[in-house]
């Protein structure tokens, strides 16, 4: 009898705890997806404020990506709607979170995954934390106690904010690369991919297939983060996944990156000038897939024209 | 790969849970195997192949213990029935033999510790001296991988051998019991430094897991988590900035960081001890306490009886007493007593023993001049306190100050706290030079300007962080007062009705989840004492 009582007490305790976690998660969840409301990675999460089913291409990855792809240029050149969900140091567990979040409201036809994230190490602990934080957002947003107002606590969440650059991080800083000459020196070796990372990408591929989205792996130009061994590793993995892989580091003719001028931090990330070249190539490539339609002139997408005007205005102000 | 970095990692807690589950389900004979296996998995997940060092130490301790026992038995057999003088002479021969064995044991165990931990430090200093002497000869500075917890399990091993040598305990013929004593995973990384008589038998007996032990142990683990995640990790935001670049900050911020670091060290180490002792309690094993409200200490001596207690008692039993009770010291005390009287006479031999203790204490914490300075600082304070005591008593008597009064004790506590904080400043500083600079800055550049301008809140911790630290400090202070009064808080909670118990646990869990310094923007503090 005593065992039954103890088991019952334990179950009651756990249920009570779960209830408290759900309650506190509701309280701590940002009620808007703006920075001021405490939203994490608010620029990338600006996609939550986009009109439902309006995004055709989802770019996902780490800082290499948010420095390299300009969604508003894609709109300008081809009329494709896209969003750059790159975040600093993004690991694949967070990539999965962003994918899930996006597909709740959007149904992009193409998902472009920046391959550098595939080599970023993460642990089972990271996955556990991310999963737990997904169910109980108090773990992710607990730090909001510092800024939270009482009236916010009971408000329903309403995500209407969207980033003016659609996730792209603008920078015109120039700091020349120091290893451009030796960059992408051919090698037969292949950089191994961690088991957990492989599994995560396989899951991402499966998810995209189920949702009817085409997964493309891309390596954006970087003299610091990319090399031939990684190229070999991803190329082989892409074959295994049966998806396309574009390594822009090898496309010196198609994407003529000037490593003296097109990088903001010695070849690690591209600046606006480099990103422009990458996006130009991408717009042609995406057109060749024949999966997308030009939405310019469509009254439902008027806001994209307004965003582009603002972006161009900003470029003028920056004398670019 | 399963790898543990701290006791507070998910992996470590998972290992604890799985071990507890297996321990609860299996019969007694297998339970001890579960503990041993979990201990070796724990060690391997941190130090990998360096597990060989632990295995070597265990085997060597077992063998040397038996060797000592054989010599003692042989001595007992040989001296049986002999006349007193003959017995004495033979005893002396066997005593000499035992001493040689102990010398050999210390050479192996302490030698290994010194080799792995201190050779780079000694080599560097010898090179500096050679350079100063104009020599171009340079010693190669070796780099060794150090197994986790070597400073802790070596002291346990040496204590066991000394206890066998002193016939306090019989040598253990059971290798498994000794292996468990040396490697029990909750205490492996940061102690407490246990004696064989404290834990070995209980570990081998592997008592049945009891509900009340499980509840009390879990409570204590939660409390430890609170100290670590809410206090120690949050304070890290300020401490790492200020100690990395002290020149950027004024004396007030440096003083605040010194206090903050003392509190952080306490929260980190005592929080870890709560987890360790709580985890052991879940298995029905009682580990010795390592902390007893140290900030309520009136003197530095008292502080060291309340802070890292097991290390202090180890030094007392295996360094202080052997040195002070040695023949030359006894002789010195007798002579000094005649010339200097009953108070100051024994102080000389005591000072020599104390010096040995504190040089070892400093070095035990790390191979660096700041650690040696830290040891010497406390040596000077304790010795100074002993020397000044008669004078202080006279002065207070003349001034009609009641030394037992509450205000006087409060002043003593405040003074001790300040002295401890200064000591910890040198302890944490990035080298002795930096420590001296920081110490001087407290007196030469002390200004409240950073508080008035608000720049204090831009050194890593903002206003809200300070509020949480203050609230947590008040909470610990209140709990400390209750414990000083002899109130057993955890037992009192466990006796309350289930609703009150649940409310307390939920409040503590939510406090940790909401105010814990984890996730984006926080860098968890590496376990400080695991580095020693």
Tab-separated table of C-alpha atoms in Angstrom, chain B residues 104-350:
chain	number	residue	atom	x	y	z
B	104	UNK	CA	57.795	4.494	-0.405
B	105	UNK	CA	53.991	4.925	-0.433
B	106	UNK	CA	54.282	8.706	-0.146
B	107	UNK	CA	56.935	8.707	-2.840
B	108	UNK	CA	54.553	6.913	-5.189
B	109	UNK	CA	51.341	8.781	-4.426
B	110	UNK	CA	52.472	12.269	-3.481
B	111	UNK	CA	55.269	11.912	-6.037
B	112	UNK	CA	52.798	11.211	-8.800
B	113	UNK	CA	50.694	14.201	-7.761
B	114	UNK	CA	53.755	16.442	-7.640
B	115	UNK	CA	55.018	15.142	-10.969
B	116	UNK	CA	51.746	15.715	-12.804
B	117	UNK	CA	50.641	18.911	-11.128
B	118	UNK	CA	53.732	20.796	-10.056
B	119	UNK	CA	56.652	19.936	-12.357
B	120	UNK	CA	55.719	22.596	-14.941
B	121	UNK	CA	55.554	25.222	-12.168
B	122	UNK	CA	58.849	24.189	-10.592
B	123	UNK	CA	60.549	23.946	-13.997
B	124	UNK	CA	59.380	27.441	-14.929
B	125	UNK	CA	60.740	28.866	-11.685
B	126	UNK	CA	64.050	27.040	-12.031
B	127	UNK	CA	64.346	28.468	-15.550
B	128	UNK	CA	63.695	31.972	-14.207
B	129	UNK	CA	66.381	31.510	-11.564
B	130	UNK	CA	68.829	30.149	-14.138
B	131	UNK	CA	68.111	33.123	-16.363
B	132	UNK	CA	68.704	35.513	-13.479
B	133	UNK	CA	71.965	33.755	-12.765
B	134	UNK	CA	72.969	34.341	-16.365
B	135	UNK	CA	72.789	30.719	-17.409
B	136	UNK	CA	71.571	29.865	-20.879
B	137	UNK	CA	70.535	26.370	-19.777
B	138	UNK	CA	66.800	25.834	-19.870
B	139	UNK	CA	64.756	22.995	-18.496
B	140	UNK	CA	62.154	21.552	-20.796
B	141	UNK	CA	58.729	22.442	-19.371
B	142	UNK	CA	56.698	19.235	-19.388
B	143	UNK	CA	53.007	19.150	-20.118
B	144	UNK	CA	51.002	16.395	-18.503
B	145	UNK	CA	47.382	15.451	-18.736
B	146	UNK	CA	46.051	15.406	-15.198
B	147	UNK	CA	43.353	12.909	-14.228
B	148	UNK	CA	40.278	14.432	-12.644
B	149	UNK	CA	40.169	14.475	-8.845
B	150	UNK	CA	43.803	13.404	-8.386
B	151	UNK	CA	44.285	15.968	-5.609
B	152	UNK	CA	41.283	14.517	-3.807
B	153	UNK	CA	41.744	10.785	-4.197
B	154	UNK	CA	45.487	11.012	-3.488
B	155	UNK	CA	44.777	12.604	-0.117
B	156	UNK	CA	42.224	9.865	0.604
B	157	UNK	CA	44.776	7.212	-0.325
B	158	UNK	CA	47.511	8.722	1.838
B	159	UNK	CA	45.076	9.122	4.766
B	160	UNK	CA	44.100	5.448	4.476
B	161	UNK	CA	47.731	4.329	4.534
B	162	UNK	CA	48.601	6.561	7.488
B	163	UNK	CA	45.576	5.252	9.385
B	164	UNK	CA	46.691	1.679	8.725
B	165	UNK	CA	50.241	2.622	9.755
B	166	UNK	CA	48.925	4.170	12.969
B	167	UNK	CA	46.741	1.076	13.532
B	168	UNK	CA	43.627	3.230	13.597
B	169	UNK	CA	42.066	0.942	11.049
B	170	UNK	CA	42.930	-2.538	9.844
B	171	UNK	CA	44.252	-2.876	6.295
B	172	UNK	CA	41.472	-3.836	3.949
B	173	UNK	CA	41.959	-7.133	2.139
B	174	UNK	CA	38.888	-6.491	0.033
B	175	UNK	CA	40.040	-4.735	-3.137
B	176	UNK	CA	36.537	-3.819	-4.185
B	177	UNK	CA	35.758	-2.010	-0.936
B	178	UNK	CA	38.945	-0.010	-1.308
B	179	UNK	CA	38.221	0.688	-4.978
B	180	UNK	CA	34.785	2.026	-4.051
B	181	UNK	CA	36.280	4.177	-1.296
B	182	UNK	CA	38.779	5.663	-3.743
B	183	UNK	CA	36.421	6.258	-6.629
B	184	UNK	CA	32.838	6.836	-5.398
B	185	UNK	CA	31.620	9.030	-8.249
B	186	UNK	CA	29.683	11.804	-6.496
B	187	UNK	CA	32.768	12.830	-4.496
B	188	UNK	CA	35.390	12.058	-7.108
B	189	UNK	CA	35.717	15.473	-8.699
B	190	UNK	CA	35.538	17.914	-5.779
B	191	UNK	CA	35.519	15.876	-2.580
B	192	UNK	CA	34.701	15.877	0.301
B	193	UNK	CA	37.979	14.190	1.202
B	194	UNK	CA	36.701	11.145	3.064
B	195	UNK	CA	38.408	8.878	5.520
B	196	UNK	CA	38.245	5.162	5.069
B	197	UNK	CA	36.370	4.839	8.369
B	198	UNK	CA	33.757	7.363	7.147
B	199	UNK	CA	32.561	5.724	3.978
B	200	UNK	CA	34.239	2.475	2.943
B	201	UNK	CA	32.044	0.093	4.913
B	202	UNK	CA	28.801	1.871	4.005
B	203	UNK	CA	29.760	1.950	0.333
B	204	UNK	CA	30.533	-1.747	0.275
B	205	UNK	CA	27.395	-2.593	2.225
B	206	UNK	CA	25.410	-0.626	-0.355
B	207	UNK	CA	22.360	-0.124	1.856
B	208	UNK	CA	18.881	-0.376	0.432
B	209	UNK	CA	17.598	2.815	-1.119
B	210	UNK	CA	15.052	4.395	1.193
B	211	UNK	CA	12.267	6.789	0.272
B	212	UNK	CA	13.142	9.352	2.954
B	213	UNK	CA	16.815	9.332	1.924
B	214	UNK	CA	15.800	9.791	-1.686
B	215	UNK	CA	13.583	12.759	-0.827
B	216	UNK	CA	16.140	14.403	1.462
B	217	UNK	CA	18.927	13.799	-1.043
B	218	UNK	CA	16.869	15.287	-3.886
B	219	UNK	CA	16.081	18.329	-1.733
B	220	UNK	CA	19.740	18.922	-1.135
B	221	UNK	CA	20.588	18.506	-4.820
B	222	UNK	CA	17.973	21.133	-5.668
B	223	UNK	CA	19.434	23.523	-3.116
B	224	UNK	CA	22.898	22.968	-4.605
B	225	UNK	CA	21.532	23.641	-8.088
B	226	UNK	CA	20.084	26.906	-6.836
B	227	UNK	CA	23.434	28.024	-5.418
B	228	UNK	CA	25.277	27.087	-8.595
B	229	UNK	CA	22.879	28.275	-11.288
B	230	UNK	CA	21.388	31.341	-9.637
B	231	UNK	CA	24.354	32.697	-7.685
B	232	UNK	CA	27.694	31.327	-8.925
B	233	UNK	CA	26.905	31.407	-12.651
B	234	UNK	CA	25.250	34.832	-12.444
B	235	UNK	CA	28.181	36.344	-10.558
B	236	UNK	CA	30.438	34.995	-13.302
B	237	UNK	CA	29.181	37.804	-15.551
B	238	UNK	CA	30.899	40.368	-13.328
B	239	UNK	CA	33.852	38.368	-12.035
B	240	UNK	CA	35.268	37.231	-15.375
B	241	UNK	CA	35.207	40.783	-16.761
B	242	UNK	CA	36.785	42.493	-13.772
B	243	UNK	CA	39.488	39.907	-13.103
B	244	UNK	CA	40.406	39.694	-16.808
B	245	UNK	CA	41.009	43.450	-17.117
B	246	UNK	CA	41.224	44.986	-13.640
B	247	UNK	CA	42.876	48.141	-14.989
B	248	UNK	CA	39.575	49.154	-16.542
B	249	UNK	CA	37.775	49.332	-13.210
B	250	UNK	CA	37.910	51.559	-10.139
B	251	UNK	CA	38.615	50.449	-6.574
B	252	UNK	CA	34.947	50.178	-5.666
B	253	UNK	CA	34.205	47.738	-8.488
B	254	UNK	CA	37.319	45.721	-7.653
B	255	UNK	CA	36.306	45.542	-3.985
B	256	UNK	CA	32.812	44.507	-5.034
B	257	UNK	CA	34.269	41.817	-7.299
B	258	UNK	CA	36.449	40.524	-4.478
B	259	UNK	CA	33.338	40.159	-2.297
B	260	UNK	CA	31.463	38.750	-5.295
B	261	UNK	CA	34.167	36.188	-5.984
B	262	UNK	CA	34.218	35.055	-2.351
B	263	UNK	CA	30.472	34.569	-2.527
B	264	UNK	CA	30.733	32.904	-5.929
B	265	UNK	CA	33.379	30.472	-4.709
B	266	UNK	CA	31.203	29.637	-1.723
B	267	UNK	CA	28.076	29.192	-3.860
B	268	UNK	CA	29.934	27.093	-6.413
B	269	UNK	CA	31.812	24.849	-4.008
B	270	UNK	CA	29.163	24.505	-1.306
B	271	UNK	CA	26.507	24.093	-4.025
B	272	UNK	CA	28.556	21.269	-5.505
B	273	UNK	CA	28.931	19.765	-2.036
B	274	UNK	CA	25.149	19.916	-1.605
B	275	UNK	CA	24.808	17.986	-4.847
B	276	UNK	CA	27.521	15.502	-3.873
B	277	UNK	CA	26.240	14.893	-0.358
B	278	UNK	CA	22.640	14.826	-1.597
B	279	UNK	CA	23.512	12.286	-4.306
B	280	UNK	CA	25.312	10.090	-1.775
B	281	UNK	CA	22.348	10.402	0.589
B	282	UNK	CA	20.094	9.032	-2.133
B	283	UNK	CA	22.176	5.835	-1.962
B	284	UNK	CA	22.031	5.883	1.823
B	285	UNK	CA	25.693	6.952	2.155
B	286	UNK	CA	26.519	9.734	4.594
B	287	UNK	CA	29.444	11.831	3.449
B	288	UNK	CA	31.181	14.264	5.805
B	289	UNK	CA	30.137	17.915	5.579
B	290	UNK	CA	32.561	20.317	3.934
B	291	UNK	CA	30.921	23.610	4.914
B	292	UNK	CA	29.381	24.899	8.096
B	293	UNK	CA	28.247	28.488	7.494
B	294	UNK	CA	31.813	29.846	7.066
B	295	UNK	CA	30.755	33.492	6.869
B	296	UNK	CA	29.599	33.343	10.486
B	297	UNK	CA	33.217	32.836	11.595
B	298	UNK	CA	34.663	35.237	14.134
B	299	UNK	CA	38.305	34.431	13.365
B	300	UNK	CA	40.306	33.070	10.444
B	301	UNK	CA	41.008	29.880	12.411
B	302	UNK	CA	37.294	29.403	12.887
B	303	UNK	CA	36.734	30.156	9.207
B	304	UNK	CA	38.969	27.242	8.225
B	305	UNK	CA	37.072	24.988	10.572
B	306	UNK	CA	33.912	25.863	8.645
B	307	UNK	CA	35.248	26.101	5.057
B	308	UNK	CA	36.490	23.037	3.193
B	309	UNK	CA	36.391	21.192	6.498
B	310	UNK	CA	37.641	17.852	5.198
B	311	UNK	CA	40.760	19.427	3.692
B	312	UNK	CA	41.421	21.324	6.926
B	313	UNK	CA	41.080	18.209	9.067
B	314	UNK	CA	43.281	16.264	6.648
B	315	UNK	CA	46.059	18.841	6.995
B	316	UNK	CA	45.524	18.898	10.758
B	317	UNK	CA	45.731	15.121	11.139
B	318	UNK	CA	48.419	14.308	8.609
B	319	UNK	CA	50.631	17.407	8.621
B	320	UNK	CA	50.032	19.645	11.633
B	321	UNK	CA	49.994	16.976	14.334
B	322	UNK	CA	52.819	14.810	12.944
B	323	UNK	CA	55.050	17.878	12.593
B	324	UNK	CA	54.174	19.426	15.954
B	325	UNK	CA	54.403	16.065	17.745
B	326	UNK	CA	57.740	15.186	16.177
B	327	UNK	CA	60.736	14.872	18.504
B	328	UNK	CA	62.549	18.077	17.414
B	329	UNK	CA	59.363	20.112	17.761
B	330	UNK	CA	58.581	18.673	21.179
B	331	UNK	CA	62.097	19.554	22.269
B	332	UNK	CA	61.724	23.048	20.854
B	333	UNK	CA	58.418	23.534	22.669
B	334	UNK	CA	59.879	22.443	26.001
B	335	UNK	CA	62.787	24.833	25.655
B	336	UNK	CA	60.674	27.719	24.394
B	337	UNK	CA	58.085	27.219	27.131
B	338	UNK	CA	60.790	27.810	29.745
B	339	UNK	CA	61.888	31.064	28.144
B	340	UNK	CA	58.671	32.480	26.693
B	341	UNK	CA	55.983	31.095	28.943
B	342	UNK	CA	52.971	28.908	28.378
B	343	UNK	CA	51.325	30.964	25.625
B	344	UNK	CA	54.218	32.025	23.412
B	345	UNK	CA	56.418	28.963	24.079
B	346	UNK	CA	54.326	26.369	22.204
B	347	UNK	CA	53.595	28.955	19.511
B	348	UNK	CA	57.034	28.536	17.951
B	349	UNK	CA	56.659	24.830	17.217
B	350	UNK	CA	53.020	25.541	16.310
